[in-house]
């Protein structure tokens, strides 16, 4: 069926050709320049036809008839092409080359045919802003290479190729900056992405100036190739671009023509598979079979030049100085030399002469650990001995051991374990250039061939060896590198400090831009591994082929590496001695032990102290942990065990923060760049636990091949494992990538200072979250990171404020200050608020109260409820409801009844008493009235007196009242009804004389 379809197609092609011939009657006959040959698609039998295709349809007549072509599997060897007229392989002529079944792109003066650069408009934009586009972002040809965009836009370089058989693609690239994403992937003609492993899709970072080759297999058929870049978070001056060159594709069935050699290259013999660069001081044009010499008197040309350049007058930027090696007299001098190859003219108007050599001066002393034994060079001290560089090597005293390492502070010659080189952005190396030059008390960057060259200084350390007394300390500091430097620049220079662990991948540790005054930087090595430290200096990252900023320079004054395995000794360190009577050799101390200076024995640090690595031996090497913290069993660090106690007055609050979980996470934002890229800051916080419960942040941009298990353990090349870490996350949506990307992982807290309710600890202030509750104070966790950066020379500090909030869950909610949405206002001090019910203190008896129910059926319920608002968690539970008989109530009722009965009896008694008293007064009154009305013969005193016997019980009523007693007051109350205050009766004046008061 398919064969029939191909037959119909062939017939239709022939008929169309005949119609064109009929329509063109009367036109001129076509010549060989009016058409070209192509093959039809292969049919099911593996055959095809060669047809002539007019350059301009209808311009001529008489095209050759279609003829049967070669087999579809036919191909030519490298250095040959398929001559379509004879359909035979023919050698390429001199000045050209061929890959046989492949194609190569190595000239980038303009974008080659078939390539396109497509920028993707960002789908995310800041709220309220207009949508920003990336129309100006693209891949840019730079002559020898192709340069990517430098911003956060996603830009794809696309090329489609149809392969007749399985093949491959290879290309050279530079990818020095992790702020850019760089991926290479392949799609078929249905725009479906081909299966591809992570290590072939995501390209690894390269050293600054180094070119790496990347090769990927291709399937037969249509392959659409994508090189895609996209920024993560750009710095103010942008990222280092990705560079691309020498793209070669294998698997095409044939090439019908040879490729001419690009300018600056040549192929001398026919059948060449490649073109060679022209030697120095020669040049070539397009398709050259040989190179033409320059007039070296007035002209010059670098290797691979397309033309000769005139030599300018010599100036300061054309020579450099260096110190000669020490001679047998211990003398050295400064000598000036022209930079080779010399590309300037001497002795012409405006030319600067080479300065004369300096006077011979005494050589600087040897570096510590080296000695000069009356020779012209410094030699390392033998094992077990030490020297400060100015004295002979000396044996370490008993009870001490040599400290290994390197300390370079004199730069008469380049140390043997250091190398220097120069890398040009467009080429592999700078010709005859040394990247760095020794200058006595410092080493400085050299001239380079152009301003955007990378000037490389490298030192390799095969491993680290801890002092014997510390050799058993696990997980401590293995070594550190410290260097002092300065940069003086007028352009946008940048110094990179990088390291390559176990020769896997080079990562940038820190970088500094523009002029920096003399500063010291230290990096701590936390694993025992082979490492190469590299300094790379670039005067400008803009394309350049000249030297204009040669006076922009970096100077390194000193470099020291501690505990280097192959190092020398500049001093001795106290060590612990064996307890055996015959042993006097140094022995390792167990973890967390220091050396007692008096006994030379290992002594364990006190409880809740940690041992400072590389501290002076003695008790002072054990530093106390901060408040609310404890040390691990090895005394290597301090941490919180999730328990905290705060006492104020007679109240003690106990906290258990384990309810918050092992690690808390916060994804704040979103934030937007100037181009509209949406990103988030992701924080991981570990409050409690030691080394096994630290937080991990992983950079998956440059190491996507790491599996999830490794990433969780922090085993990636760019993983950060500490108390608090931060990474920048870019969502997959709107970027065209298949996964969310995390990058720029940094360490915010590797040392726990302590936990306290105070707002200040060790100079760090927690002032962004004012207290909201007086009853339950906030608890502040204080951390620092001692890693110095260019922006935080003293390291970073972090405060995590734990606040009791019963409305939140036990794991709670993390937040950052409203005026510092990135968690920091200055980039060095971070503040977090963790609100949670799990941050409330443990419940005690004071947090609940009792409620008594009504007595029903002789029983009463006792209930216990929390005091609202409930500001506690866990601890003591509420007591169960109790049911008791109402015995207590009957007792009070009986007591009340008894008191009432007593009161009633008392009132009745008083009533009777006063009633009786009133009756007596009435009797007396009546007697007086009767006596007053009786006629008496003589008004004697006794005539009206009381009758005999009447006053025996009434004498008490005749007492003169002076101060009323309680009984008197009661009597007065009883007599108020008669208007009498005292016990007497007022009589008429005529009768008063007859009364006698006794």
mmCIF file of N, CA, C and O in Angstrom, residues 569-623:
data_model
loop_
_atom_site.group_PDB
_atom_site.id
_atom_site.type_symbol
_atom_site.label_atom_id
_atom_site.label_comp_id
_atom_site.label_asym_id
_atom_site.label_seq_id
_atom_site.Cartn_x
_atom_site.Cartn_y
_atom_site.Cartn_z
ATOM 1 N N UNK A 569 55.578 22.989 58.970
ATOM 2 C CA UNK A 569 55.259 23.411 60.330
ATOM 3 C C UNK A 569 55.911 24.755 60.625
ATOM 4 O O UNK A 569 57.112 24.944 60.427
ATOM 5 N N UNK A 570 55.090 25.687 61.111
ATOM 6 C CA UNK A 570 55.604 26.992 61.523
ATOM 7 C C UNK A 570 55.636 27.126 63.042
ATOM 8 O O UNK A 570 56.046 28.154 63.563
ATOM 9 N N UNK A 571 55.171 26.116 63.769
ATOM 10 C CA UNK A 571 55.156 26.170 65.221
ATOM 11 C C UNK A 571 54.791 24.828 65.802
ATOM 12 O O UNK A 571 54.605 23.838 65.076
ATOM 13 N N UNK A 572 54.671 24.777 67.114
ATOM 14 C CA UNK A 572 54.346 23.533 67.816
ATOM 15 C C UNK A 572 53.114 23.757 68.682
ATOM 16 O O UNK A 572 52.852 24.864 69.150
ATOM 17 N N UNK A 573 52.403 22.661 68.913
ATOM 18 C CA UNK A 573 51.165 22.714 69.680
ATOM 19 C C UNK A 573 51.234 21.673 70.791
ATOM 20 O O UNK A 573 51.728 20.563 70.582
ATOM 21 N N UNK A 574 50.729 22.043 71.980
ATOM 22 C CA UNK A 574 50.714 21.104 73.101
ATOM 23 C C UNK A 574 49.858 19.898 72.762
ATOM 24 O O UNK A 574 48.834 20.000 72.087
ATOM 25 N N UNK A 575 50.274 18.744 73.230
ATOM 26 C CA UNK A 575 49.529 17.526 72.969
ATOM 27 C C UNK A 575 49.448 16.706 74.251
ATOM 28 O O UNK A 575 50.179 16.945 75.212
ATOM 29 N N UNK A 576 48.530 15.759 74.243
ATOM 30 C CA UNK A 576 48.357 14.886 75.406
ATOM 31 C C UNK A 576 49.344 13.724 75.327
ATOM 32 O O UNK A 576 49.591 13.183 74.248
ATOM 33 N N UNK A 577 49.886 13.363 76.468
ATOM 34 C CA UNK A 577 50.856 12.276 76.522
ATOM 35 C C UNK A 577 50.214 10.997 77.026
ATOM 36 O O UNK A 577 49.203 11.020 77.748
ATOM 37 N N UNK A 578 50.789 9.886 76.665
ATOM 38 C CA UNK A 578 50.271 8.587 77.075
ATOM 39 C C UNK A 578 50.421 8.418 78.587
ATOM 40 O O UNK A 578 51.373 8.906 79.197
ATOM 41 N N UNK A 579 49.477 7.720 79.178
ATOM 42 C CA UNK A 579 49.536 7.462 80.622
ATOM 43 C C UNK A 579 50.472 6.303 80.961
ATOM 44 O O UNK A 579 50.748 6.059 82.132
ATOM 45 N N UNK A 580 50.935 5.567 79.950
ATOM 46 C CA UNK A 580 51.850 4.462 80.208
ATOM 47 C C UNK A 580 53.196 5.000 80.690
ATOM 48 O O UNK A 580 53.671 6.022 80.191
ATOM 49 N N UNK A 581 53.817 4.345 81.641
ATOM 50 C CA UNK A 581 55.088 4.851 82.196
ATOM 51 C C UNK A 581 56.166 5.016 81.148
ATOM 52 O O UNK A 581 56.976 5.929 81.212
ATOM 53 N N UNK A 582 56.187 4.124 80.161
ATOM 54 C CA UNK A 582 57.260 4.181 79.169
ATOM 55 C C UNK A 582 56.876 5.032 77.964
ATOM 56 O O UNK A 582 57.707 5.254 77.091
ATOM 57 N N UNK A 583 55.636 5.449 77.900
ATOM 58 C CA UNK A 583 55.198 6.173 76.705
ATOM 59 C C UNK A 583 55.254 7.667 76.893
ATOM 60 O O UNK A 583 54.814 8.203 77.903
ATOM 61 N N UNK A 584 55.841 8.333 75.931
ATOM 62 C CA UNK A 584 55.874 9.793 75.957
ATOM 63 C C UNK A 584 55.388 10.379 74.644
ATOM 64 O O UNK A 584 55.564 11.553 74.384
ATOM 65 N N UNK A 585 54.793 9.533 73.799
ATOM 66 C CA UNK A 585 54.302 10.003 72.513
ATOM 67 C C UNK A 585 52.932 10.655 72.673
ATOM 68 O O UNK A 585 52.186 10.357 73.605
ATOM 69 N N UNK A 586 52.619 11.551 71.748
ATOM 70 C CA UNK A 586 51.318 12.217 71.771
ATOM 71 C C UNK A 586 50.221 11.208 71.444
ATOM 72 O O UNK A 586 50.381 10.345 70.576
ATOM 73 N N UNK A 587 49.115 11.316 72.143
ATOM 74 C CA UNK A 587 47.983 10.414 71.943
ATOM 75 C C UNK A 587 46.747 11.260 71.659
ATOM 76 O O UNK A 587 46.652 12.410 72.087
ATOM 77 N N UNK A 588 45.792 10.711 70.930
ATOM 78 C CA UNK A 588 44.557 11.474 70.643
ATOM 79 C C UNK A 588 43.664 11.570 71.866
ATOM 80 O O UNK A 588 43.572 10.635 72.664
ATOM 81 N N UNK A 589 43.036 12.699 72.020
ATOM 82 C CA UNK A 589 42.061 12.889 73.094
ATOM 83 C C UNK A 589 40.680 12.498 72.597
ATOM 84 O O UNK A 589 40.342 12.711 71.428
ATOM 85 N N UNK A 590 39.848 11.918 73.462
ATOM 86 C CA UNK A 590 38.467 11.634 73.060
ATOM 87 C C UNK A 590 37.742 12.934 72.711
ATOM 88 O O UNK A 590 38.144 14.021 73.130
ATOM 89 N N UNK A 591 36.671 12.850 71.941
ATOM 90 C CA UNK A 591 35.919 14.060 71.611
ATOM 91 C C UNK A 591 35.461 14.792 72.865
ATOM 92 O O UNK A 591 35.051 14.181 73.853
ATOM 93 N N UNK A 592 35.553 16.106 72.831
ATOM 94 C CA UNK A 592 35.119 16.912 73.955
ATOM 95 C C UNK A 592 36.117 17.021 75.075
ATOM 96 O O UNK A 592 35.770 17.490 76.158
ATOM 97 N N UNK A 593 37.356 16.638 74.839
ATOM 98 C CA UNK A 593 38.405 16.698 75.854
ATOM 99 C C UNK A 593 39.460 17.724 75.459
ATOM 100 O O UNK A 593 39.798 17.857 74.283
ATOM 101 N N UNK A 594 39.960 18.429 76.448
ATOM 102 C CA UNK A 594 41.053 19.350 76.229
ATOM 103 C C UNK A 594 42.293 18.830 76.949
ATOM 104 O O UNK A 594 42.239 17.876 77.726
ATOM 105 N N UNK A 595 43.430 19.464 76.664
ATOM 106 C CA UNK A 595 44.699 19.019 77.246
ATOM 107 C C UNK A 595 45.006 19.852 78.479
ATOM 108 O O UNK A 595 45.069 21.087 78.403
ATOM 109 N N UNK A 596 45.159 19.193 79.591
ATOM 110 C CA UNK A 596 45.541 19.874 80.831
ATOM 111 C C UNK A 596 47.027 20.214 80.767
ATOM 112 O O UNK A 596 47.888 19.343 80.629
ATOM 113 N N UNK A 597 47.326 21.510 80.863
ATOM 114 C CA UNK A 597 48.705 21.955 80.718
ATOM 115 C C UNK A 597 49.596 21.435 81.832
ATOM 116 O O UNK A 597 50.812 21.297 81.643
ATOM 117 N N UNK A 598 49.051 21.137 83.008
ATOM 118 C CA UNK A 598 49.859 20.699 84.148
ATOM 119 C C UNK A 598 50.161 19.204 84.092
ATOM 120 O O UNK A 598 51.267 18.770 84.428
ATOM 121 N N UNK A 599 49.182 18.414 83.661
ATOM 122 C CA UNK A 599 49.371 16.966 83.653
ATOM 123 C C UNK A 599 49.603 16.400 82.257
ATOM 124 O O UNK A 599 49.956 15.224 82.137
ATOM 125 N N UNK A 600 49.379 17.213 81.209
ATOM 126 C CA UNK A 600 49.494 16.757 79.816
ATOM 127 C C UNK A 600 48.564 15.578 79.547
ATOM 128 O O UNK A 600 48.869 14.705 78.732
ATOM 129 N N UNK A 601 47.421 15.547 80.253
ATOM 130 C CA UNK A 601 46.435 14.497 80.067
ATOM 131 C C UNK A 601 45.160 15.093 79.474
ATOM 132 O O UNK A 601 44.911 16.299 79.548
ATOM 133 N N UNK A 602 44.349 14.215 78.893
ATOM 134 C CA UNK A 602 43.071 14.644 78.314
ATOM 135 C C UNK A 602 42.047 14.802 79.431
ATOM 136 O O UNK A 602 41.869 13.895 80.257
ATOM 137 N N UNK A 603 41.400 15.926 79.457
ATOM 138 C CA UNK A 603 40.382 16.221 80.468
ATOM 139 C C UNK A 603 39.093 16.614 79.775
ATOM 140 O O UNK A 603 39.097 17.458 78.876
ATOM 141 N N UNK A 604 37.990 16.017 80.197
ATOM 142 C CA UNK A 604 36.718 16.291 79.543
ATOM 143 C C UNK A 604 36.208 17.676 79.923
ATOM 144 O O UNK A 604 36.350 18.117 81.071
ATOM 145 N N UNK A 605 35.601 18.344 78.971
ATOM 146 C CA UNK A 605 35.007 19.650 79.233
ATOM 147 C C UNK A 605 33.869 19.507 80.228
ATOM 148 O O UNK A 605 33.183 18.467 80.272
ATOM 149 N N UNK A 606 33.622 20.520 81.046
ATOM 150 C CA UNK A 606 32.497 20.450 81.989
ATOM 151 C C UNK A 606 31.168 20.320 81.254
ATOM 152 O O UNK A 606 31.060 20.564 80.052
ATOM 153 N N UNK A 607 30.166 19.939 82.007
ATOM 154 C CA UNK A 607 28.828 19.779 81.447
ATOM 155 C C UNK A 607 28.326 21.102 80.891
ATOM 156 O O UNK A 607 28.567 22.175 81.439
ATOM 157 N N UNK A 608 27.623 21.001 79.758
ATOM 158 C CA UNK A 608 27.034 22.156 79.078
ATOM 159 C C UNK A 608 28.079 23.195 78.673
ATOM 160 O O UNK A 608 27.871 24.397 78.784
ATOM 161 N N UNK A 609 29.202 22.684 78.207
ATOM 162 C CA UNK A 609 30.207 23.519 77.563
ATOM 163 C C UNK A 609 30.584 22.843 76.247
ATOM 164 O O UNK A 609 30.388 21.636 76.072
ATOM 165 N N UNK A 610 31.127 23.617 75.314
ATOM 166 C CA UNK A 610 31.561 23.062 74.049
ATOM 167 C C UNK A 610 33.023 23.421 73.816
ATOM 168 O O UNK A 610 33.508 24.454 74.272
ATOM 169 N N UNK A 611 33.717 22.547 73.109
ATOM 170 C CA UNK A 611 35.142 22.713 72.871
ATOM 171 C C UNK A 611 35.346 23.526 71.604
ATOM 172 O O UNK A 611 34.849 23.166 70.532
ATOM 173 N N UNK A 612 36.079 24.622 71.715
ATOM 174 C CA UNK A 612 36.361 25.477 70.566
ATOM 175 C C UNK A 612 37.472 24.838 69.749
ATOM 176 O O UNK A 612 38.562 24.588 70.276
ATOM 177 N N UNK A 613 37.239 24.555 68.452
ATOM 178 C CA UNK A 613 38.298 23.934 67.642
ATOM 179 C C UNK A 613 39.514 24.848 67.533
ATOM 180 O O UNK A 613 39.398 26.065 67.406
ATOM 181 N N UNK A 614 40.669 24.254 67.594
ATOM 182 C CA UNK A 614 41.952 24.952 67.398
ATOM 183 C C UNK A 614 42.185 26.037 68.441
ATOM 184 O O UNK A 614 42.928 26.981 68.199
ATOM 185 N N UNK A 615 41.539 25.924 69.592
ATOM 186 C CA UNK A 615 41.799 26.886 70.661
ATOM 187 C C UNK A 615 43.071 26.491 71.404
ATOM 188 O O UNK A 615 43.551 25.361 71.314
ATOM 189 N N UNK A 616 43.591 27.422 72.162
ATOM 190 C CA UNK A 616 44.775 27.130 72.971
ATOM 191 C C UNK A 616 44.431 26.065 74.001
ATOM 192 O O UNK A 616 43.411 26.171 74.696
ATOM 193 N N UNK A 617 45.237 25.004 74.108
ATOM 194 C CA UNK A 617 44.907 23.943 75.075
ATOM 195 C C UNK A 617 44.759 24.496 76.485
ATOM 196 O O UNK A 617 45.503 25.369 76.915
ATOM 197 N N UNK A 618 43.768 23.990 77.204
ATOM 198 C CA UNK A 618 43.511 24.436 78.567
ATOM 199 C C UNK A 618 42.024 24.540 78.826
ATOM 200 O O UNK A 618 41.193 24.382 77.922
ATOM 201 N N UNK A 619 41.642 24.812 80.064
ATOM 202 C CA UNK A 619 40.212 24.901 80.399
ATOM 203 C C UNK A 619 39.480 25.985 79.617
ATOM 204 O O UNK A 619 38.278 25.869 79.394
ATOM 205 N N UNK A 620 40.190 27.037 79.207
ATOM 206 C CA UNK A 620 39.530 28.111 78.483
ATOM 207 C C UNK A 620 39.058 27.681 77.095
ATOM 208 O O UNK A 620 38.310 28.404 76.443
ATOM 209 N N UNK A 621 39.520 26.516 76.633
ATOM 210 C CA UNK A 621 39.055 26.007 75.344
ATOM 211 C C UNK A 621 37.615 25.521 75.422
ATOM 212 O O UNK A 621 36.980 25.297 74.385
ATOM 213 N N UNK A 622 37.102 25.321 76.615
ATOM 214 C CA UNK A 622 35.710 24.903 76.808
ATOM 215 C C UNK A 622 34.869 26.137 77.101
ATOM 216 O O UNK A 622 35.029 26.759 78.164
ATOM 217 N N UNK A 623 34.003 26.491 76.211
ATOM 218 C CA UNK A 623 33.160 27.665 76.361
ATOM 219 C C UNK A 623 31.769 27.248 76.848
ATOM 220 O O UNK A 623 31.208 26.260 76.356
#
